[in-house]
CSV table of C-alpha atoms and ligand atoms in Angstrom, one decimal:
chain,number,residue,atom,x,y,z
A,23,MET,CA,0.0,0.0,0.0
A,24,ILE,CA,1.4,3.4,-1.0
A,25,ASP,CA,1.9,5.7,2.0
A,26,LEU,CA,0.2,8.9,0.7
A,27,GLN,CA,0.9,10.9,3.8
A,28,ARG,CA,4.6,10.6,2.9
A,29,ARG,CA,3.8,11.5,-0.7
A,30,PRO,CA,1.4,14.5,-0.7
A,31,GLU,CA,2.7,15.5,-4.1
A,32,LEU,CA,0.8,12.6,-5.7
A,33,VAL,CA,-2.6,13.7,-7.1
A,34,CYS,CA,-5.2,12.5,-9.6
A,35,PRO,CA,-3.9,13.4,-13.1
A,36,SER,CA,-7.5,14.0,-14.3
A,37,CYS,CA,-8.9,16.4,-11.7
A,38,LEU,CA,-5.7,17.1,-9.6
A,39,GLY,CA,-7.6,16.1,-6.5
A,40,PRO,CA,-6.3,14.1,-3.5
A,41,LEU,CA,-6.0,10.4,-3.8
A,42,VAL,CA,-6.9,7.5,-1.4
A,43,ALA,CA,-4.7,4.5,-1.0
A,44,GLU,CA,-6.3,1.1,-1.5
A,45,VAL,CA,-4.6,-2.3,-1.1
A,46,SER,CA,-3.1,-2.4,-4.6
A,47,ALA,CA,-4.4,0.8,-6.2
A,48,LEU,CA,-4.8,4.6,-5.7
A,49,ALA,CA,-8.4,5.9,-6.1
A,50,CYS,CA,-9.7,9.4,-6.7
A,51,PRO,CA,-12.9,10.1,-4.7
A,52,ALA,CA,-13.8,13.0,-6.9
A,53,CYS,CA,-13.6,10.9,-10.1
A,54,ALA,CA,-15.1,8.0,-8.2
A,55,ARG,CA,-12.7,5.4,-9.6
A,56,PRO,CA,-9.2,3.9,-9.2
A,57,VAL,CA,-6.7,5.9,-11.1
A,58,ALA,CA,-3.4,4.0,-10.6
A,59,THR,CA,-2.2,0.4,-9.8
A,60,CYS,CA,0.5,0.0,-7.3
A,61,PRO,CA,3.9,-1.4,-8.2
A,62,SER,CA,4.0,-5.2,-8.3
A,63,GLU,CA,6.6,-7.8,-9.3
A,64,GLN,CA,5.2,-7.9,-12.8
A,65,ALA,CA,4.8,-4.1,-13.1
A,66,PRO,CA,7.3,-2.4,-10.8
A,67,TYR,CA,5.9,1.0,-11.1
A,68,LEU,CA,2.9,3.0,-10.0
A,69,ASP,CA,0.8,2.9,-13.2
A,70,PHE,CA,-1.5,5.9,-14.0
A,71,ILE,CA,-2.1,4.7,-17.5
A,72,GLY,CA,-3.3,1.1,-17.2
A,73,GLN,CA,-3.8,0.0,-20.7
A,74,VAL,CA,-0.8,-1.3,-22.7
A,75,ASP,CA,-1.4,0.9,-25.7
A,76,THR,CA,-0.4,4.5,-25.0
A,77,GLY,CA,-1.6,5.7,-28.4
A,78,ALA,CA,2.0,6.5,-29.5
A,79,ARG,CA,2.0,6.9,-33.3
A,80,GLY,CA,4.8,6.9,-35.8
A,81,VAL,CA,8.2,5.0,-36.1
A,82,GLY,CA,10.3,6.9,-33.5
A,83,PRO,CA,7.6,7.3,-30.8
A,84,ARG,CA,6.6,3.6,-31.2
A,85,LEU,CA,10.2,2.4,-31.1
A,86,MET,CA,10.3,3.6,-27.5
A,87,HIS,CA,8.0,0.8,-26.5
A,88,SER,CA,10.2,-1.9,-28.0
A,89,ARG,CA,11.8,-4.3,-25.4
A,90,ALA,CA,14.8,-4.8,-27.7
A,91,LEU,CA,15.5,-1.1,-27.9
A,92,ALA,CA,15.1,-0.6,-24.2
A,93,GLN,CA,17.8,-3.2,-23.6
A,94,VAL,CA,20.4,-1.5,-25.9
A,95,TYR,CA,19.2,2.0,-25.5
A,96,GLN,CA,21.7,3.3,-22.9
A,97,ARG,CA,24.8,1.5,-24.2
A,98,ALA,CA,24.3,1.9,-28.0
A,99,TRP,CA,21.3,4.0,-29.1
A,100,ARG,CA,21.6,7.1,-27.0
A,101,PRO,CA,25.4,7.5,-27.5
A,102,ALA,CA,25.0,6.9,-31.2
A,103,PHE,CA,22.1,9.3,-31.8
A,104,THR,CA,23.7,12.0,-29.6
A,105,ALA,CA,27.0,11.7,-31.5
A,106,ILE,CA,25.3,11.9,-34.9
A,107,ALA,CA,23.1,14.8,-34.0
A,108,GLY,CA,25.9,16.7,-32.1
A,109,GLY,CA,28.7,16.0,-34.5
A,110,ARG,CA,31.0,14.7,-31.8
A,111,ARG,CA,31.4,11.9,-29.3
A,112,HIS,CA,28.7,11.9,-26.6
A,113,ASP,CA,30.2,13.2,-23.4
A,114,LEU,CA,27.9,11.8,-20.7
A,115,GLY,CA,30.0,13.3,-17.9
A,116,GLU,CA,29.5,16.8,-19.3
A,117,GLU,CA,25.8,16.2,-19.7
A,118,LEU,CA,25.4,15.0,-16.1
A,119,ARG,CA,27.4,18.0,-14.8
A,120,LEU,CA,25.0,20.3,-16.6
A,121,VAL,CA,22.1,18.5,-15.1
A,122,ASP,CA,23.6,18.8,-11.6
A,123,GLY,CA,24.1,22.5,-12.1
A,124,ALA,CA,20.6,23.1,-13.4
A,125,LEU,CA,19.0,21.1,-10.5
A,126,ALA,CA,21.3,22.6,-7.8
A,127,SER,CA,18.4,24.7,-6.4
A,128,ALA,CA,16.3,21.5,-6.1
A,129,ARG,CA,18.5,20.0,-3.4
A,130,GLY,CA,16.4,18.7,-0.5
A,131,GLY,CA,13.3,18.7,-2.7
A,132,LEU,CA,11.5,16.4,-5.1
A,133,VAL,CA,13.0,15.8,-8.5
A,134,VAL,CA,11.6,14.1,-11.6
A,135,ASP,CA,13.5,12.4,-14.5
A,136,LEU,CA,10.7,12.9,-17.0
A,137,SER,CA,10.6,10.3,-19.7
A,138,CYS,CA,13.4,8.6,-17.9
A,139,GLY,CA,13.8,5.7,-20.3
A,140,PRO,CA,16.2,3.1,-18.7
A,141,GLY,CA,16.9,5.7,-16.0
A,142,HIS,CA,20.5,6.5,-16.2
A,143,THR,CA,20.0,10.2,-15.1
A,144,ALA,CA,17.5,9.2,-12.5
A,145,ARG,CA,20.0,6.8,-10.9
A,146,HIS,CA,22.7,9.5,-11.1
A,147,LEU,CA,20.4,12.0,-9.3
A,148,ALA,CA,19.5,9.3,-6.6
A,149,ARG,CA,23.1,8.3,-6.1
A,150,GLY,CA,24.2,11.5,-4.2
A,151,GLY,CA,21.3,11.4,-1.8
A,152,ALA,CA,20.9,15.2,-2.4
A,153,PHE,CA,17.1,15.1,-3.0
A,154,ALA,CA,14.2,14.2,-0.8
A,155,ARG,CA,12.9,11.9,-3.6
A,156,VAL,CA,13.8,11.0,-7.1
A,157,TYR,CA,10.9,10.0,-9.5
A,158,GLY,CA,11.5,8.3,-12.8
A,159,VAL,CA,8.4,8.9,-15.0
A,160,ASP,CA,7.9,7.3,-18.4
A,161,TRP,CA,4.9,5.7,-20.3
A,162,SER,CA,6.8,2.8,-21.9
A,163,THR,CA,6.5,-0.4,-19.9
A,164,ALA,CA,9.6,-1.7,-21.8
A,165,MET,CA,11.7,1.3,-20.6
A,166,LEU,CA,10.3,1.2,-17.1
A,167,ASP,CA,11.0,-2.5,-16.8
A,168,GLN,CA,14.6,-1.9,-17.8
A,169,CYS,CA,14.8,1.0,-15.4
A,170,ALA,CA,13.4,-1.0,-12.5
A,171,LYS,CA,15.9,-3.9,-13.2
A,172,ARG,CA,18.9,-1.5,-13.3
A,173,CYS,CA,17.7,0.3,-10.2
A,174,ARG,CA,17.4,-3.0,-8.4
A,175,ASP,CA,20.9,-4.2,-9.6
A,176,GLN,CA,22.4,-0.9,-8.5
A,177,GLN,CA,20.3,-0.5,-5.3
A,178,SER,CA,19.2,2.9,-6.6
A,179,ASP,CA,16.4,4.6,-4.7
A,180,VAL,CA,14.2,5.8,-7.7
A,181,GLU,CA,10.4,5.7,-7.5
A,182,LEU,CA,8.9,4.8,-10.8
A,183,ILE,CA,5.7,6.1,-12.2
A,184,ARG,CA,4.0,5.2,-15.5
A,185,ALA,CA,2.3,8.4,-16.7
A,186,ASP,CA,1.9,10.6,-19.7
A,187,VAL,CA,4.0,13.8,-19.6
A,188,ALA,CA,0.8,15.7,-20.7
A,189,ARG,CA,-1.1,14.5,-17.6
A,190,LEU,CA,1.3,14.4,-14.6
A,191,PRO,CA,0.1,13.0,-11.3
A,192,PHE,CA,1.8,15.7,-9.3
A,193,ALA,CA,0.3,18.6,-7.4
A,194,SER,CA,0.9,22.0,-8.8
A,195,ALA,CA,4.2,23.6,-7.6
A,196,ALA,CA,5.2,20.4,-5.8
A,197,ILE,CA,8.4,19.6,-7.8
A,198,ALA,CA,11.7,21.2,-7.2
A,199,GLY,CA,13.5,20.1,-10.3
A,200,ILE,CA,12.9,18.3,-13.6
A,201,HIS,CA,15.2,16.7,-16.2
A,202,ALA,CA,13.8,15.7,-19.6
A,203,GLY,CA,16.7,14.1,-21.6
A,204,ALA,CA,16.4,13.3,-25.3
A,205,ALA,CA,12.7,13.0,-25.0
A,206,LEU,CA,10.8,16.1,-26.2
A,207,HIS,CA,11.1,15.1,-29.9
A,208,VAL,CA,9.1,11.9,-29.3
A,209,TRP,CA,6.4,13.5,-27.1
A,210,PRO,CA,3.1,13.5,-29.0
A,211,ASP,CA,2.1,16.9,-27.6
A,212,PRO,CA,5.1,19.0,-26.5
A,213,ALA,CA,2.9,22.0,-25.8
A,214,ALA,CA,0.7,20.1,-23.3
A,215,ALA,CA,3.8,18.6,-21.7
A,216,ALA,CA,5.5,22.1,-21.4
A,217,ALA,CA,2.3,23.3,-19.7
A,218,GLU,CA,2.4,20.4,-17.2
A,219,ILE,CA,6.1,21.1,-16.5
A,220,GLY,CA,5.2,24.7,-15.8
A,221,ARG,CA,2.4,23.7,-13.5
A,222,VAL,CA,4.2,21.1,-11.4
A,223,LEU,CA,7.5,23.1,-10.9
A,224,ARG,CA,7.6,25.2,-7.8
A,225,ASP,CA,8.7,28.8,-8.1
A,226,GLY,CA,12.5,28.9,-8.7
A,227,GLY,CA,12.5,25.1,-9.6
A,228,GLY,CA,15.1,24.0,-12.1
A,229,PHE,CA,14.4,22.5,-15.5
A,230,ILE,CA,16.9,21.0,-18.0
A,231,ALA,CA,16.1,19.3,-21.2
A,232,SER,CA,17.9,18.1,-24.4
A,233,THR,CA,16.4,17.4,-27.8
A,234,PHE,CA,16.8,18.0,-31.5
A,235,ALA,CA,16.6,21.6,-32.8
A,236,HIS,CA,17.6,23.7,-35.8
A,237,ASP,CA,18.3,27.4,-35.9
A,238,GLY,CA,15.8,28.4,-38.6
A,239,GLY,CA,18.2,28.4,-41.5
A,240,ALA,CA,17.0,27.1,-44.8
A,241,LEU,CA,19.4,24.0,-45.0
A,242,PRO,CA,18.9,22.9,-41.4
A,243,ARG,CA,15.2,23.3,-41.9
A,244,ARG,CA,15.2,21.0,-44.9
A,245,ALA,CA,17.4,18.4,-43.2
A,246,ALA,CA,15.1,18.6,-40.2
A,247,ALA,CA,12.0,18.0,-42.4
A,248,LEU,CA,13.6,15.0,-44.0
A,249,PHE,CA,14.5,13.5,-40.6
A,250,GLU,CA,11.0,14.2,-39.3
A,251,TRP,CA,9.5,12.5,-42.3
A,252,ILE,CA,11.7,9.4,-41.8
A,253,SER,CA,11.4,9.1,-38.1
A,254,ASP,CA,8.1,10.7,-37.0
A,255,ALA,CA,10.3,12.5,-34.4
A,256,ARG,CA,10.4,16.2,-34.2
A,257,VAL,CA,13.3,18.7,-34.8
A,258,PHE,CA,12.2,21.9,-33.1
A,259,ASP,CA,12.8,25.4,-34.3
A,260,GLN,CA,15.0,26.7,-31.5
A,261,ARG,CA,13.2,30.0,-31.0
A,262,ALA,CA,9.8,28.3,-31.0
A,263,LEU,CA,11.0,25.7,-28.6
A,264,LEU,CA,12.4,28.2,-26.1
A,265,GLY,CA,9.4,30.4,-26.6
A,266,LEU,CA,7.1,27.6,-25.7
A,267,PHE,CA,8.8,26.9,-22.4
A,268,GLU,CA,9.1,30.7,-21.6
A,269,SER,CA,5.3,31.0,-22.1
A,270,HIS,CA,4.9,28.3,-19.5
A,271,GLY,CA,7.0,30.1,-16.9
A,272,LEU,CA,10.6,29.2,-17.6
A,273,GLU,CA,13.1,32.1,-17.2
A,274,ASP,CA,16.8,32.7,-17.2
A,275,ILE,CA,17.1,30.2,-20.1
A,276,GLN,CA,20.6,29.1,-21.1
A,277,VAL,CA,21.4,27.1,-24.2
A,278,LEU,CA,24.2,24.8,-25.3
A,279,ARG,CA,24.0,24.0,-29.1
A,280,ARG,CA,25.9,21.2,-30.8
A,281,ARG,CA,24.7,21.1,-34.4
A,282,ALA,CA,21.2,19.5,-34.3
A,283,LEU,CA,21.4,19.0,-30.6
A,284,ILE,CA,20.2,21.4,-28.0
A,285,LEU,CA,20.5,21.4,-24.2
A,286,PHE,CA,18.6,24.1,-22.5
A,287,TRP,CA,18.0,24.9,-18.8
A,288,GLY,CA,16.3,27.6,-16.7
A,289,ARG,CA,14.1,28.0,-13.7
A,290,ARG,CA,10.5,28.4,-13.0
A,291,ARG,CA,9.4,32.1,-12.8
A,292,ALA,CA,7.7,33.0,-9.5
A,293,ARG,CA,3.9,32.9,-9.9
A,294,ALA,CA,1.9,36.1,-9.3
A,295,ALA,CA,0.6,36.1,-5.7
A,296,HIS,CA,-3.0,35.5,-6.9
A,297,ALA,CA,-2.0,32.4,-8.8
A,298,ARG,CA,-0.4,30.6,-5.8
B,15,SAM,C1,14.7,8.6,-26.3
B,15,SAM,S1,14.1,8.2,-24.7
B,15,SAM,C2,15.0,9.2,-23.6
B,15,SAM,C3,15.5,8.4,-22.3
B,15,SAM,C4,16.3,9.2,-21.4
B,15,SAM,N1,15.6,10.3,-20.8
B,15,SAM,C5,17.6,9.8,-21.9
B,15,SAM,O1,18.1,10.8,-21.5
B,15,SAM,O2,18.2,9.0,-22.7
B,15,SAM,C6,12.6,9.0,-24.8
B,15,SAM,C7,11.6,8.5,-23.7
B,15,SAM,O3,10.4,9.3,-23.8
B,15,SAM,C8,9.3,8.5,-23.4
B,15,SAM,N2,8.1,9.1,-23.8
B,15,SAM,C9,7.7,9.5,-25.0
B,15,SAM,N3,6.4,10.0,-25.0
B,15,SAM,C10,6.1,10.1,-23.7
B,15,SAM,C11,4.9,10.5,-23.0
B,15,SAM,N4,3.9,11.1,-23.6
B,15,SAM,N5,4.8,10.4,-21.7
B,15,SAM,C12,5.9,9.8,-21.0
B,15,SAM,N6,7.0,9.4,-21.6
B,15,SAM,C13,7.1,9.5,-22.9
B,15,SAM,C14,9.6,7.2,-24.1
B,15,SAM,O4,8.9,6.1,-23.7
B,15,SAM,C15,11.1,7.1,-24.0
B,15,SAM,O5,11.5,6.3,-22.9
B,16,ZN,ZN1,-9.8,12.7,-10.0
């Protein structure tokens, strides 16, 4: 049974109301139904989605549900894609240092590795013991199973949640820091996800993300369109991407560009007093 008193940040993703713990589920009294199943041996994550099919469409997004990909993702897929897009060898150490810097203000609070995949960054965040809790959130059961296995093997204290980034089961302003690595380009609705990130981050909370982007030039735009056509993954226009997150409360945005790769980070603008 999930101890909700210790996790007041968990809410119903539909109505954002408080939840009630049942033996193997969480229920929402306002919606009058169970909204999540508790972790079990077969499904070691708190599951707010339930059905197997998430509705992911297109080659790239669907691949993320493949068990074969989940197995080789961390060792082969991620370094290869990052190297091709960035035009240089993937430097994981550099990436993790940037994540640590962007989430420094979140120390002692709750952090989320959003679309955690096999969970390399989530485990890194949990390792130092700097945060009150580290959540790994994804909607792919293949990725979450891999993540759970690796967390078990490495005795990593990461709490796994199966949820859609566009409907997060967290209370507004409850989260101190969010990392979303190499994921925005496969999210079906980045605008809805950015709105959720802006909603759940507390004032001053840190956010860092990496994805594919172009600078608006004619050639990069054409290459991006070709890649999008082949993969069904997005390549963002940098200005539009940063503008989207700004419009959902991100400020002091900093950017690191490596060819088609962008890493950007910032912090949640303080809400107006009447919006708190
Ligand atoms: C390329 S992997 C990134 C994994 C990891 N964050 C990293 O830094 O390598 C993208 C992840 O986004 C997840 N994802 C895609 N759409 C999602 C959604 N709507 N909600 C939650 N996760 C999603 C996929 O399941 C996949 O695990
Ligand atoms: Zn509800």
